[in-house]
JSON list of C-alpha atoms in Angstrom, two decimals:
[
{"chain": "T", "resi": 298, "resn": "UNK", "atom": "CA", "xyz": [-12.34, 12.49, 9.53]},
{"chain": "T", "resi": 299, "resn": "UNK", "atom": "CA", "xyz": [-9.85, 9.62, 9.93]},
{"chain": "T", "resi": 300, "resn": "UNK", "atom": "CA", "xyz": [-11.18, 7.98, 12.86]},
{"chain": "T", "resi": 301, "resn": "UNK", "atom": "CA", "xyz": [-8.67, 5.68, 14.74]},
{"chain": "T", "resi": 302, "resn": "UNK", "atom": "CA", "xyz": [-11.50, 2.51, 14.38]},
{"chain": "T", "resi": 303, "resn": "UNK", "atom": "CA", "xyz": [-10.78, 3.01, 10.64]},
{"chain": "T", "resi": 304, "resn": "UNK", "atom": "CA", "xyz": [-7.27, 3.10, 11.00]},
{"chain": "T", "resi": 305, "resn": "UNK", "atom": "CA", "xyz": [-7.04, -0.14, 13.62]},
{"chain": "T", "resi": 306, "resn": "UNK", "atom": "CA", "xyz": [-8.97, -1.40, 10.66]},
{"chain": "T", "resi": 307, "resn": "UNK", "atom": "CA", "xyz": [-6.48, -1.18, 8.03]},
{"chain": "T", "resi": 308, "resn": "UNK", "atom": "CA", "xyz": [-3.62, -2.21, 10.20]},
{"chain": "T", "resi": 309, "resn": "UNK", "atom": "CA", "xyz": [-5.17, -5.28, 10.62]},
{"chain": "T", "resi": 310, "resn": "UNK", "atom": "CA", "xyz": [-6.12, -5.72, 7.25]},
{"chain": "T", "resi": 311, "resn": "UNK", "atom": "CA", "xyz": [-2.82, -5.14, 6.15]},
{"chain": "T", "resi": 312, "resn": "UNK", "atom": "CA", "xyz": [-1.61, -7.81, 8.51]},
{"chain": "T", "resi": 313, "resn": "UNK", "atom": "CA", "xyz": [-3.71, -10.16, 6.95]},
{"chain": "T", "resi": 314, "resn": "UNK", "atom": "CA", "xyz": [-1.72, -9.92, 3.61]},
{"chain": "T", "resi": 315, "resn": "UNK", "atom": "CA", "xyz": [0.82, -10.02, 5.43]},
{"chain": "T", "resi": 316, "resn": "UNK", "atom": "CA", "xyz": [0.28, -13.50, 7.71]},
{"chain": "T", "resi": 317, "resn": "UNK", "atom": "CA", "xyz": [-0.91, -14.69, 3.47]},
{"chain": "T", "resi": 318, "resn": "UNK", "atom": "CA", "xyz": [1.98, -13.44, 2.34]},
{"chain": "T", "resi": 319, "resn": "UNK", "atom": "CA", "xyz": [-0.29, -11.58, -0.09]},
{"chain": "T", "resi": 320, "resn": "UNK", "atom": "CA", "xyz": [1.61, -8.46, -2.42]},
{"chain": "T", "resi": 321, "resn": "UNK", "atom": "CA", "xyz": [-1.12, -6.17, -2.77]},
{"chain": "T", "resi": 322, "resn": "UNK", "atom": "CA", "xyz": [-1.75, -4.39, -6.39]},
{"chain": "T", "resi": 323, "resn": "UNK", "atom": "CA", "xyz": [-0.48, -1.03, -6.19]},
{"chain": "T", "resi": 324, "resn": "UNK", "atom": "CA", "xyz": [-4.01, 0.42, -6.11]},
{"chain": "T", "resi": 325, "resn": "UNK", "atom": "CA", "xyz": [-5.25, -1.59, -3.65]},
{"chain": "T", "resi": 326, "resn": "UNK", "atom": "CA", "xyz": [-1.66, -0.63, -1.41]},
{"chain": "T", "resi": 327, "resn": "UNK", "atom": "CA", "xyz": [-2.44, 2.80, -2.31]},
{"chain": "T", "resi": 328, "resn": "UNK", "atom": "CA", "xyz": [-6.03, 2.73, -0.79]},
{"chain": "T", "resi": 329, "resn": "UNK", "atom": "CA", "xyz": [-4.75, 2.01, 2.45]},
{"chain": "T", "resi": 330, "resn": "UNK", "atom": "CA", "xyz": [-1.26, 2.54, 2.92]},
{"chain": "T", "resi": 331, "resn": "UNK", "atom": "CA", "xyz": [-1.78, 6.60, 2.97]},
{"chain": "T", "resi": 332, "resn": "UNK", "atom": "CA", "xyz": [-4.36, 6.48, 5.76]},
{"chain": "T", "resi": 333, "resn": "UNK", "atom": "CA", "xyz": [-2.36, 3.96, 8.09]},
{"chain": "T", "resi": 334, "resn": "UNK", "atom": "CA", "xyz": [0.27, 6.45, 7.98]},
{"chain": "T", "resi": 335, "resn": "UNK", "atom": "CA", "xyz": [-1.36, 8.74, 9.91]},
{"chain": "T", "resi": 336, "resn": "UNK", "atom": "CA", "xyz": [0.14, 11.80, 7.96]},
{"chain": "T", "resi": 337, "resn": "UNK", "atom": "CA", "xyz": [-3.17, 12.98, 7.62]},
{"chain": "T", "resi": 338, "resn": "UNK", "atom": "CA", "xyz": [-3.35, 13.27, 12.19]},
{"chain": "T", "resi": 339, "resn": "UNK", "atom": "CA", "xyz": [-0.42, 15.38, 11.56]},
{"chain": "T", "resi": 340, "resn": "UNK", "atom": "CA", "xyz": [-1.92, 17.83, 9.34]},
{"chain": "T", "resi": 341, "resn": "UNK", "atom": "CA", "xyz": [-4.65, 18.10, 11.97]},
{"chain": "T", "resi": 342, "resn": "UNK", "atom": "CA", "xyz": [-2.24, 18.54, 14.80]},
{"chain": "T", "resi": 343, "resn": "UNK", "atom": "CA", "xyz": [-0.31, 21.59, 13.10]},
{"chain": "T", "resi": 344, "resn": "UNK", "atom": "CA", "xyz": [-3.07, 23.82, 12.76]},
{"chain": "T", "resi": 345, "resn": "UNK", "atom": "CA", "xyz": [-3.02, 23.73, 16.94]},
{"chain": "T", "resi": 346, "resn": "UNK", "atom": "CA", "xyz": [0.66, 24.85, 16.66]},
{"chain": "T", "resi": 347, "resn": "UNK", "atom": "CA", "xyz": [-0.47, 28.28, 14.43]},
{"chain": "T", "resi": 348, "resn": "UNK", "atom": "CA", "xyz": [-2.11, 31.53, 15.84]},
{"chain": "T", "resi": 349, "resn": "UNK", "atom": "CA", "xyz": [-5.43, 31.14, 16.98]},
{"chain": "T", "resi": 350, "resn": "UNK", "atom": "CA", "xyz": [-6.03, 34.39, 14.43]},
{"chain": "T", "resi": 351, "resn": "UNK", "atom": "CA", "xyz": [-4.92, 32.45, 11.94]},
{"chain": "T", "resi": 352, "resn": "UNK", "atom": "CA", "xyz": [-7.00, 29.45, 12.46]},
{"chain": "T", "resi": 353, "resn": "UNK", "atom": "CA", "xyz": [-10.84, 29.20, 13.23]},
{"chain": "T", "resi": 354, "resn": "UNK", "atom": "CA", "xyz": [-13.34, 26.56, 13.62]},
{"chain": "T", "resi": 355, "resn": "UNK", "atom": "CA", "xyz": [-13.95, 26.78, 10.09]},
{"chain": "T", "resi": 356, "resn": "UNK", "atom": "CA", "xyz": [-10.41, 26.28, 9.45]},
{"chain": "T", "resi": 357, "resn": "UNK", "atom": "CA", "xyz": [-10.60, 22.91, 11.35]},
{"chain": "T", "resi": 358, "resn": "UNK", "atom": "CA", "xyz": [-14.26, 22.30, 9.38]},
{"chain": "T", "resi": 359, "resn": "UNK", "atom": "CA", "xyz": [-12.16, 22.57, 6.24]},
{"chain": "T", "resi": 360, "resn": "UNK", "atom": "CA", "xyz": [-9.39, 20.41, 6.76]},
{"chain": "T", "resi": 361, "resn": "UNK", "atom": "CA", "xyz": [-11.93, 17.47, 7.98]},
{"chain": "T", "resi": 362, "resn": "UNK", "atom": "CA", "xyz": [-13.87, 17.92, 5.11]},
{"chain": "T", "resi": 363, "resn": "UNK", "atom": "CA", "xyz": [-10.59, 16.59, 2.96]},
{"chain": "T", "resi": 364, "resn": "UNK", "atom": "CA", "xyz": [-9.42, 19.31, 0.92]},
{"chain": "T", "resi": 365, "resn": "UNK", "atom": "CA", "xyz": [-8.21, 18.40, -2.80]},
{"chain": "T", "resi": 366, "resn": "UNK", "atom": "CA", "xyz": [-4.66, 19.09, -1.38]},
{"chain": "T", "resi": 367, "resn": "UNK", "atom": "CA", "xyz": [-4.98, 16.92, 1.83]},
{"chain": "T", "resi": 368, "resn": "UNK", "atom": "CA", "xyz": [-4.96, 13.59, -0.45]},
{"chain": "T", "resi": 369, "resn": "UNK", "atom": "CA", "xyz": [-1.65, 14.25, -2.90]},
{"chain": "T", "resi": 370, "resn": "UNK", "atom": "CA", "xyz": [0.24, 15.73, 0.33]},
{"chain": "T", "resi": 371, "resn": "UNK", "atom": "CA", "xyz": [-0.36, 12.52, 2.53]},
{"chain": "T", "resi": 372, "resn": "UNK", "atom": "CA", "xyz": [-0.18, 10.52, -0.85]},
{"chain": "T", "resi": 373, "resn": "UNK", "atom": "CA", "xyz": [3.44, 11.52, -1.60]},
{"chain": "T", "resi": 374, "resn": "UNK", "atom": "CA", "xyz": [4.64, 11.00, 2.14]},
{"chain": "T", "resi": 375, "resn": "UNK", "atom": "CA", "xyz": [3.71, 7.46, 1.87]},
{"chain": "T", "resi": 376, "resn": "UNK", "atom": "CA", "xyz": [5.78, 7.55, -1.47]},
{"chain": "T", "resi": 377, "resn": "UNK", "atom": "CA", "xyz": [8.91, 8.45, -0.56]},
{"chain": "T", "resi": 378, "resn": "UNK", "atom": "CA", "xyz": [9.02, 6.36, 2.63]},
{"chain": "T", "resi": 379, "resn": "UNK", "atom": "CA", "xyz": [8.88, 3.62, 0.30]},
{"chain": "T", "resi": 380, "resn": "UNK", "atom": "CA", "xyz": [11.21, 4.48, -2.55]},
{"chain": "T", "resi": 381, "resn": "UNK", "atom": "CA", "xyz": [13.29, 5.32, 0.83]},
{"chain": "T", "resi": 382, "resn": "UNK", "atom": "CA", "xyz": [13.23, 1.58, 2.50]},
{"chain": "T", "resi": 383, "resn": "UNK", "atom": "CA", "xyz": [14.25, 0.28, -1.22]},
{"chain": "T", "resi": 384, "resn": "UNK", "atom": "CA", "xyz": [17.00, 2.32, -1.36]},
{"chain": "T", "resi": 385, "resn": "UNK", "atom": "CA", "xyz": [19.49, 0.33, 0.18]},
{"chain": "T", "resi": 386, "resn": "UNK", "atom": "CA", "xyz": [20.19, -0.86, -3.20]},
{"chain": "T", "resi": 387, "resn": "UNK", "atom": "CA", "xyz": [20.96, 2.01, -4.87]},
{"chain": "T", "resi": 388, "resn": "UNK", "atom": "CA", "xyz": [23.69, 2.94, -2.38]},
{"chain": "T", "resi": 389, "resn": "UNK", "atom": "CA", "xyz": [27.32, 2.02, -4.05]},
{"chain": "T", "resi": 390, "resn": "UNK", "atom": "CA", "xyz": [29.18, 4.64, -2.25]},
{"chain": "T", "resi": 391, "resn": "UNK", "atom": "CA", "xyz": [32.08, 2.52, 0.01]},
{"chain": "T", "resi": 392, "resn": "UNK", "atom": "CA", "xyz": [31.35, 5.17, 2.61]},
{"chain": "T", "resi": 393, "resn": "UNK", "atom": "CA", "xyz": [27.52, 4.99, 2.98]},
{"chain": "T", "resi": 394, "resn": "UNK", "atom": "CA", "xyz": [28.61, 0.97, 3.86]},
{"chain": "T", "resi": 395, "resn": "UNK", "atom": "CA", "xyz": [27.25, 0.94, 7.40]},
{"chain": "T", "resi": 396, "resn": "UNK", "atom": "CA", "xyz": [24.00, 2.71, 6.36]},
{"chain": "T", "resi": 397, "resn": "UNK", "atom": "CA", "xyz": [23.51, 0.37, 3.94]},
{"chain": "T", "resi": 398, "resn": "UNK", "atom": "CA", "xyz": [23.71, -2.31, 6.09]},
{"chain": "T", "resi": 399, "resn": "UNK", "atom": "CA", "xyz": [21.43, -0.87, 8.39]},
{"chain": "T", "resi": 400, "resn": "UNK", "atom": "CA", "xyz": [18.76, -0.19, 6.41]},
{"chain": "T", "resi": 401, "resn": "UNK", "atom": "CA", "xyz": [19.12, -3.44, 5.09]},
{"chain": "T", "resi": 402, "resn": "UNK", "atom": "CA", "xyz": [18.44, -5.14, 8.39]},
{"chain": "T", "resi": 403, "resn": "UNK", "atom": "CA", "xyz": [15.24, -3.21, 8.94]},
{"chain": "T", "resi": 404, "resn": "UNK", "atom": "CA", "xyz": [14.40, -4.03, 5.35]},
{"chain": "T", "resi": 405, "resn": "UNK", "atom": "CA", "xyz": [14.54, -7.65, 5.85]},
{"chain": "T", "resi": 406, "resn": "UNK", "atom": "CA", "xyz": [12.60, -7.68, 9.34]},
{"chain": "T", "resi": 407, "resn": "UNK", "atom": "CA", "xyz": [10.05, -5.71, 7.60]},
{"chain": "T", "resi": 408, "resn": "UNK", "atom": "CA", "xyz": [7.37, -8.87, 6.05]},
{"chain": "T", "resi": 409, "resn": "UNK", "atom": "CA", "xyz": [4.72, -6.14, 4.23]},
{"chain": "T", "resi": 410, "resn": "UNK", "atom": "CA", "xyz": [5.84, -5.03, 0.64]},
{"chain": "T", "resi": 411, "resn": "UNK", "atom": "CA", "xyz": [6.52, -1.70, 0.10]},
{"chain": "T", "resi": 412, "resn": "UNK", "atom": "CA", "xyz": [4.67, -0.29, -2.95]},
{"chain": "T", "resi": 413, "resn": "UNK", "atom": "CA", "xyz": [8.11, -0.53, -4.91]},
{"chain": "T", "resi": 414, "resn": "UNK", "atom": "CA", "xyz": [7.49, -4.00, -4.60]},
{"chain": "T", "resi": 415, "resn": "UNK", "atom": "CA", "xyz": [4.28, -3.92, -4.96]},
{"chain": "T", "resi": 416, "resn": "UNK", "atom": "CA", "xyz": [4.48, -2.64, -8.18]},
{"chain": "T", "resi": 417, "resn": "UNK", "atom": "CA", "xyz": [7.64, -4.35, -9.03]},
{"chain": "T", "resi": 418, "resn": "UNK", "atom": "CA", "xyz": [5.21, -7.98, -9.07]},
{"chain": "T", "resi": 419, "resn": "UNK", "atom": "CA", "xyz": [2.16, -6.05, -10.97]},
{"chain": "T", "resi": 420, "resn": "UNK", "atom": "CA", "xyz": [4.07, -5.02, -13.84]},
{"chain": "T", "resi": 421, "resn": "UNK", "atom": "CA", "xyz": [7.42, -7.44, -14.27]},
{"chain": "T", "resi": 422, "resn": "UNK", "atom": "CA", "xyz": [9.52, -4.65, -13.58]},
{"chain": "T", "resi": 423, "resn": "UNK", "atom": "CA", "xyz": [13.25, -4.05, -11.98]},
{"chain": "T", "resi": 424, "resn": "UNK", "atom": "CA", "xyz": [13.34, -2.26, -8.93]},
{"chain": "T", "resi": 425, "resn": "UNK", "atom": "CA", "xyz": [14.66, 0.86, -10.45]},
{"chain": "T", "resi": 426, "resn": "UNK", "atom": "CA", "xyz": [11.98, 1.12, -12.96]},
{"chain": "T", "resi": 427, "resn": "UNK", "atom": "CA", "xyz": [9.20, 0.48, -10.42]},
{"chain": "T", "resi": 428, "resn": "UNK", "atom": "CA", "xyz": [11.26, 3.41, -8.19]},
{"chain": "T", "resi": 429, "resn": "UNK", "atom": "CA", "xyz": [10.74, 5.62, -11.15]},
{"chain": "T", "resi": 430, "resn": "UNK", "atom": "CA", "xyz": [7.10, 5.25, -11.15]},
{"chain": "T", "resi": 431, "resn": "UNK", "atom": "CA", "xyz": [6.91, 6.15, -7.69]},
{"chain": "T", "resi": 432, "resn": "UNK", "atom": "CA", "xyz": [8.60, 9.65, -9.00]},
{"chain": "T", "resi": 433, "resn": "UNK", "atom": "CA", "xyz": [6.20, 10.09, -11.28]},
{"chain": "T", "resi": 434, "resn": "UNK", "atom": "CA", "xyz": [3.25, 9.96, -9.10]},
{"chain": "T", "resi": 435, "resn": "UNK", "atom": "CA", "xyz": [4.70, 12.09, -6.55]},
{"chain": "T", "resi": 436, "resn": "UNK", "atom": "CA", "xyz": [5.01, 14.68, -9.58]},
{"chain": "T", "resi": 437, "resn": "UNK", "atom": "CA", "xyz": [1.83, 14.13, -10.20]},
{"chain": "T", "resi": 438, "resn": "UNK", "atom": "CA", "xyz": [0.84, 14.79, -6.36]},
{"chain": "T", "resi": 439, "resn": "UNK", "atom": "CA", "xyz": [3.04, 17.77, -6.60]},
{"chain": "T", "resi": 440, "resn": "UNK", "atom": "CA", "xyz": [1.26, 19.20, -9.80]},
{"chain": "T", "resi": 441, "resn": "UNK", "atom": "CA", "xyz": [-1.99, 18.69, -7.93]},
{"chain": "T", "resi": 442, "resn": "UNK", "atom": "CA", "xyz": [-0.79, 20.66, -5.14]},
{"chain": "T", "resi": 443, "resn": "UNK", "atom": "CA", "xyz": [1.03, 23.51, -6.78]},
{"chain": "T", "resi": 444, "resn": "UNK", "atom": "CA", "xyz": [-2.19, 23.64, -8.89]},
{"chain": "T", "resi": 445, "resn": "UNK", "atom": "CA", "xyz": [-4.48, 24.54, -5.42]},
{"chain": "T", "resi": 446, "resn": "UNK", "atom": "CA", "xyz": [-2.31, 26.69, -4.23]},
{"chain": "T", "resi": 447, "resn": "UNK", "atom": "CA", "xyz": [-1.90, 28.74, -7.77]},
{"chain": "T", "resi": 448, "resn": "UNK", "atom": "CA", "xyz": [-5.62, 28.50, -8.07]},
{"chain": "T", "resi": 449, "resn": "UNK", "atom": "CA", "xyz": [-6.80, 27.82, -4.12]},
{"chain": "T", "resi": 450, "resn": "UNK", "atom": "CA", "xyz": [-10.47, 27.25, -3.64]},
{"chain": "T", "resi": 451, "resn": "UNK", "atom": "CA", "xyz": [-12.34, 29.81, -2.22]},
{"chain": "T", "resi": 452, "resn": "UNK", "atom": "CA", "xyz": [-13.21, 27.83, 0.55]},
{"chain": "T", "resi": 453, "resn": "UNK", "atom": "CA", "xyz": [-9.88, 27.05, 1.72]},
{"chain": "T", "resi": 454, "resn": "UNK", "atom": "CA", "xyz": [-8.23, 29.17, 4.08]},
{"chain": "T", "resi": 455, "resn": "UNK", "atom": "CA", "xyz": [-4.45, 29.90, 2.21]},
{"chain": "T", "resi": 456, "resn": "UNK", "atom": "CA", "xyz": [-3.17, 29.47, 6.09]},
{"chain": "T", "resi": 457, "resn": "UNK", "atom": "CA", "xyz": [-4.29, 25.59, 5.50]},
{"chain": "T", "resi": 458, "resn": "UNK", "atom": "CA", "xyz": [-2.78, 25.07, 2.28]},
{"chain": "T", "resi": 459, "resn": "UNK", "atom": "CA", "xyz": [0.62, 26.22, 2.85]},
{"chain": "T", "resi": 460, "resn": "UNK", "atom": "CA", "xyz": [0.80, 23.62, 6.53]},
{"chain": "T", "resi": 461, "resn": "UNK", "atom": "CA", "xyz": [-0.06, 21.19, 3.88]},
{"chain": "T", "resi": 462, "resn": "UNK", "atom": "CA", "xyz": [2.89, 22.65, 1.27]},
{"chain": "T", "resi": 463, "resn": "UNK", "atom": "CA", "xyz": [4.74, 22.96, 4.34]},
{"chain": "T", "resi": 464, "resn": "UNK", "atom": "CA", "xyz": [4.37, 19.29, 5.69]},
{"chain": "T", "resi": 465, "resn": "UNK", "atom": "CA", "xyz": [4.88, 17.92, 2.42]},
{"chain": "T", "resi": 466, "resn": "UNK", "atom": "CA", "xyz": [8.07, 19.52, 2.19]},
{"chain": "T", "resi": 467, "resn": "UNK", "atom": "CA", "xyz": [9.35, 18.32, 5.07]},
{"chain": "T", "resi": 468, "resn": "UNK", "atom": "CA", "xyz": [8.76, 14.55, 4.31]},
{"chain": "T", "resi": 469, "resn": "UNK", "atom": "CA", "xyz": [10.25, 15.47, 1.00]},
{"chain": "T", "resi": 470, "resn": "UNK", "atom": "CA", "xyz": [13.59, 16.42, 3.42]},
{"chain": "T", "resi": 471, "resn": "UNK", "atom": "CA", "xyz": [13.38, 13.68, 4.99]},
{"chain": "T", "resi": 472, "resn": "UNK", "atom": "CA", "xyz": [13.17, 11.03, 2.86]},
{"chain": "T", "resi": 473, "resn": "UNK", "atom": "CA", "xyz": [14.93, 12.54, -0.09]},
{"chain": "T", "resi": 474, "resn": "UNK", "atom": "CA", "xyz": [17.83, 10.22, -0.46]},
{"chain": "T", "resi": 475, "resn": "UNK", "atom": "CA", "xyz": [17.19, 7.64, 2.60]},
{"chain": "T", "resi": 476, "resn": "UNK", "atom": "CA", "xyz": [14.92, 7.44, 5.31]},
{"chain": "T", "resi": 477, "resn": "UNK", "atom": "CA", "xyz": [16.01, 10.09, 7.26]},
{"chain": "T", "resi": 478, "resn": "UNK", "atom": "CA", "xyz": [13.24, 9.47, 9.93]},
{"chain": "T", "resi": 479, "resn": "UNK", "atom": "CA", "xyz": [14.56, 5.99, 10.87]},
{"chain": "T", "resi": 480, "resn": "UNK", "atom": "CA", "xyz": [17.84, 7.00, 10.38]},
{"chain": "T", "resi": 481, "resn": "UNK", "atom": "CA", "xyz": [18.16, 10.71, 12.27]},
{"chain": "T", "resi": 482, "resn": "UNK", "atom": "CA", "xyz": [21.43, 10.69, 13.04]},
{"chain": "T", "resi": 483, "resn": "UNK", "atom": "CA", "xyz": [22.47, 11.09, 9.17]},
{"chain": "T", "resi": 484, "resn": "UNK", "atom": "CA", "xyz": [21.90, 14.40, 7.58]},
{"chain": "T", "resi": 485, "resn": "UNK", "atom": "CA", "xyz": [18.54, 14.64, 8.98]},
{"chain": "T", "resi": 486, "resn": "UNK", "atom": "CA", "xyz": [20.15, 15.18, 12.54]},
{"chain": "T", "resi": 487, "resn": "UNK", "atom": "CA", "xyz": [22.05, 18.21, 10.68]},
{"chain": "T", "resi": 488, "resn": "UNK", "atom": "CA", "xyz": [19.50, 19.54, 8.86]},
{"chain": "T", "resi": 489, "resn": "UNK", "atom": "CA", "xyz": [17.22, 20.39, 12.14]},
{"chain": "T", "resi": 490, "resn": "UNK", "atom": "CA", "xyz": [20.28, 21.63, 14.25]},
{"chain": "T", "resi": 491, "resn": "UNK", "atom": "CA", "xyz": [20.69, 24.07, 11.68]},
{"chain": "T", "resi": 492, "resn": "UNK", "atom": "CA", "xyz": [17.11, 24.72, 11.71]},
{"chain": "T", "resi": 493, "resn": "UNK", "atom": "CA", "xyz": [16.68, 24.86, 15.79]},
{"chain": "T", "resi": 494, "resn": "UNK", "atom": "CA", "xyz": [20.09, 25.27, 17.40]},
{"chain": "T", "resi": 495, "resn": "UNK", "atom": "CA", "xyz": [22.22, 26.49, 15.73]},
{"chain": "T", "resi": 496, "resn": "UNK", "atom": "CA", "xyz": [22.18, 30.69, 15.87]},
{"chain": "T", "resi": 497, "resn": "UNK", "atom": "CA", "xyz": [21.34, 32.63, 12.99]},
{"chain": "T", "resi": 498, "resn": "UNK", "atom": "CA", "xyz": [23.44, 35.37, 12.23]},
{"chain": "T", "resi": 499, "resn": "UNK", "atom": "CA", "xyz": [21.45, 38.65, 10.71]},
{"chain": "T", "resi": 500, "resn": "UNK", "atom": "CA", "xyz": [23.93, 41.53, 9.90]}
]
């Protein structure tokens, strides 16, 4: 289990690079940067929102030991909260102005590199080729996942799997084209008014 000694942990040794102005190597931001997070909490705390039917000690037991599935969901949240607080650069649209420059004043109060950057150093790359690598390992976290719940182990309840499918999905919503978490009142504001207030018609 992720306890929050091991977490405190991390923090601070990520503050260290960044006090050294160290750029980790992108395995060595990998290691940590998905467990300081705290994604992983959050898969924890949604099983308590399910039916108690649906979801037993063992349930619990499961999720603790770290499921194959746990790793690529929290994996690929981390991912696209990074490509997200690069893409300030990729916005050209005269309308999205005021974003941009929004995103671009948390971007330069944030010290720690963001994997893009991380990886950017590591490999001479531009910012948009380091942003595709970050795509292709959240396809590869995706194939991993689609792969357990095609072929889920018989250990794993299918009620665990698809809060994991389910979380994942929502970070994917979130951060699909900005950082919609930082910035709510953009589409992501929209998005869950639909979701929660707004009535469904059924006819």
């Amino acid at each position: 289990m992720l306890h929050v000694g091991n977490v405190v942990r991390l923090y601070l040794e990520e503050e260290k690079r960044t006090d050294k102005d160290y750029v980790a190597t992108v395995e060595e931001y990998r290691q940590v940067s998905s467990l300081t997070t705290c994604y992983e909490w959050i898969a924890y705390s949604a099983l308590c929102g399910l039916c108690k039917d649906l979801v037993s000690k063992d349930a619990f037991e499961c999720l603790l030991s770290k499921p194959a599935m746990l790793i690529p969901a929290t994996d690929q949240c981390r991912l696209q909260d990074d490509i997200a607080d690069n893409m300030v650069h990729y916005l050209t649209d005269p309308s999205d102005h005021d974003l941009s420059m929004s995103m671009m004043t948390e971007d330069e109060k944030e010290k720690k590199a963001t994997l893009v950057e991380c990886y950017m150093k590591q490999y001479d790359v531009s910012q948009q080729e380091a942003t595709k690598a970050m795509d292709d390992f959240i396809e590869e976290d995706w194939m991993i996942m689609n792969e357990e719940l095609l072929n889920p182990p018989p250990n794993v309840p299918i009620q665990l799997l698809m809060v994991l499918l389910r979380f994942a999905k929502n970070m994917d919503t979130l951060y699909k084209d900005y950082d919609g978490y930082t910035h709510c009142d953009t589409n992501a504001k929209d998005t869950i008014t639909i979701l929660i207030v707004t009535p469904m018609v059924i006819s």
